Amino acid sequence: MTDGPVVAAEADALDLIGATWGQEVDWLVLPLARLSADFLYLKTGLAGAVLQKIVTYGQRLAIVGDIAAAEAASGALKDFVRESNRGDRIWFVPDMTAFEARLRTR
């Protein structure tokens, strides 16, 4: 899903899920550019709400883009990303090459 609206609210996660519901989709791949700036500020609760919807509906989501600067500015975000990447439902990856490499090793 490289084109589309910005994910700026919990309801937008439902739109993402709905766009692929009933299809054989292993991963939703979302470019960082499609996320509201609030997503990376954990205090807003947007990331938690969106990612909870993804997990609740049994989907997998890869967020693709460089978030190094945001991680450097927030220890909480860095911890959140590290914990997410340990699992098999939500991944933060810098680019599609890294995403494809992770898929090959899982």
CSV table of C-alpha atoms in Angstrom, one decimal:
chain,number,residue,atom,x,y,z
A,1,MET,CA,0.0,0.0,0.0
A,2,THR,CA,2.3,2.7,-1.2
A,3,ASP,CA,-0.4,5.2,-2.1
A,4,GLY,CA,-3.3,6.3,0.0
A,5,PRO,CA,-4.3,8.5,2.9
A,6,VAL,CA,-2.3,9.3,5.9
A,7,VAL,CA,-2.9,7.1,9.0
A,8,ALA,CA,-3.8,9.8,11.5
A,9,ALA,CA,-6.4,8.1,13.7
A,10,GLU,CA,-7.4,4.7,15.0
A,11,ALA,CA,-10.2,4.5,12.4
A,12,ASP,CA,-7.6,4.7,9.7
A,13,ALA,CA,-6.2,1.4,10.9
A,14,LEU,CA,-9.6,-0.1,10.3
A,15,ASP,CA,-9.6,1.3,6.7
A,16,LEU,CA,-6.2,-0.4,6.1
A,17,ILE,CA,-7.6,-3.7,7.4
A,18,GLY,CA,-10.8,-3.4,5.4
A,19,ALA,CA,-8.9,-2.7,2.2
A,20,THR,CA,-7.4,-6.1,2.3
A,21,TRP,CA,-10.0,-8.1,4.3
A,22,GLY,CA,-10.8,-11.4,2.7
A,23,GLN,CA,-7.8,-11.4,0.4
A,24,GLU,CA,-4.7,-13.5,1.0
A,25,VAL,CA,-2.4,-10.8,2.3
A,26,ASP,CA,0.4,-11.9,4.5
A,27,TRP,CA,1.7,-8.4,5.3
A,28,LEU,CA,0.5,-4.9,5.1
A,29,VAL,CA,3.4,-2.7,4.1
A,30,LEU,CA,3.1,0.9,5.0
A,31,PRO,CA,5.6,3.6,4.1
A,32,LEU,CA,6.5,5.9,7.0
A,33,ALA,CA,5.3,8.8,4.8
A,34,ARG,CA,1.8,7.5,5.2
A,35,LEU,CA,1.9,7.9,9.0
A,36,SER,CA,0.9,11.1,10.8
A,37,ALA,CA,3.8,12.8,12.5
A,38,ASP,CA,1.9,12.0,15.8
A,39,PHE,CA,2.5,8.3,15.2
A,40,LEU,CA,6.1,8.3,16.4
A,41,TYR,CA,5.3,10.4,19.5
A,42,LEU,CA,4.1,7.6,21.7
A,43,LYS,CA,2.5,10.0,24.2
A,44,THR,CA,-0.3,10.7,21.6
A,45,GLY,CA,-1.4,7.0,21.8
A,46,LEU,CA,-1.8,6.9,18.1
A,47,ALA,CA,0.8,4.1,17.5
A,48,GLY,CA,-0.6,2.0,20.3
A,49,ALA,CA,-4.2,2.3,19.0
A,50,VAL,CA,-3.3,1.7,15.4
A,51,LEU,CA,-1.1,-1.3,16.1
A,52,GLN,CA,-3.5,-2.8,18.5
A,53,LYS,CA,-6.2,-2.8,15.8
A,54,ILE,CA,-3.8,-4.5,13.4
A,55,VAL,CA,-2.9,-7.2,15.9
A,56,THR,CA,-6.5,-7.7,17.1
A,57,TYR,CA,-7.6,-8.4,13.5
A,58,GLY,CA,-4.8,-10.9,13.0
A,59,GLN,CA,-2.9,-8.8,10.5
A,60,ARG,CA,0.8,-8.1,10.2
A,61,LEU,CA,2.2,-4.7,9.5
A,62,ALA,CA,5.6,-3.6,8.3
A,63,ILE,CA,6.4,0.1,8.7
A,64,VAL,CA,9.0,1.0,6.1
A,65,GLY,CA,11.2,4.1,6.5
A,66,ASP,CA,14.1,5.6,8.4
A,67,ILE,CA,13.0,6.4,12.0
A,68,ALA,CA,16.6,6.7,13.4
A,69,ALA,CA,16.2,10.4,14.2
A,70,ALA,CA,12.9,9.8,16.0
A,71,GLU,CA,14.4,6.8,17.9
A,72,ALA,CA,17.5,8.9,18.9
A,73,ALA,CA,15.1,11.6,20.3
A,74,SER,CA,13.0,9.1,22.3
A,75,GLY,CA,14.2,6.2,24.4
A,76,ALA,CA,10.6,5.0,24.7
A,77,LEU,CA,10.2,4.9,21.0
A,78,LYS,CA,13.5,3.0,20.6
A,79,ASP,CA,12.3,0.5,23.2
A,80,PHE,CA,8.9,0.2,21.5
A,81,VAL,CA,10.5,-0.5,18.1
A,82,ARG,CA,12.9,-3.0,19.5
A,83,GLU,CA,10.1,-5.0,21.2
A,84,SER,CA,7.9,-4.8,18.2
A,85,ASN,CA,10.6,-6.1,16.0
A,86,ARG,CA,11.1,-9.1,18.3
A,87,GLY,CA,7.6,-10.3,17.4
A,88,ASP,CA,6.1,-11.5,14.2
A,89,ARG,CA,3.2,-9.1,13.8
A,90,ILE,CA,4.7,-5.5,13.7
A,91,TRP,CA,8.0,-4.7,12.2
A,92,PHE,CA,9.8,-1.4,11.7
A,93,VAL,CA,12.3,-1.6,8.9
A,94,PRO,CA,14.4,1.1,7.2
A,95,ASP,CA,13.6,0.0,3.6
A,96,MET,CA,12.1,-2.8,1.5
A,97,THR,CA,15.4,-4.6,1.2
A,98,ALA,CA,15.5,-5.0,5.0
A,99,PHE,CA,11.9,-6.1,5.0
A,100,GLU,CA,12.5,-8.8,2.3
A,101,ALA,CA,15.6,-10.0,4.2
A,102,ARG,CA,13.6,-10.4,7.4
A,103,LEU,CA,10.9,-12.4,5.5
A,104,ARG,CA,13.6,-14.8,4.2
A,105,THR,CA,15.0,-15.4,7.7
A,106,ARG,CA,11.8,-16.0,9.6
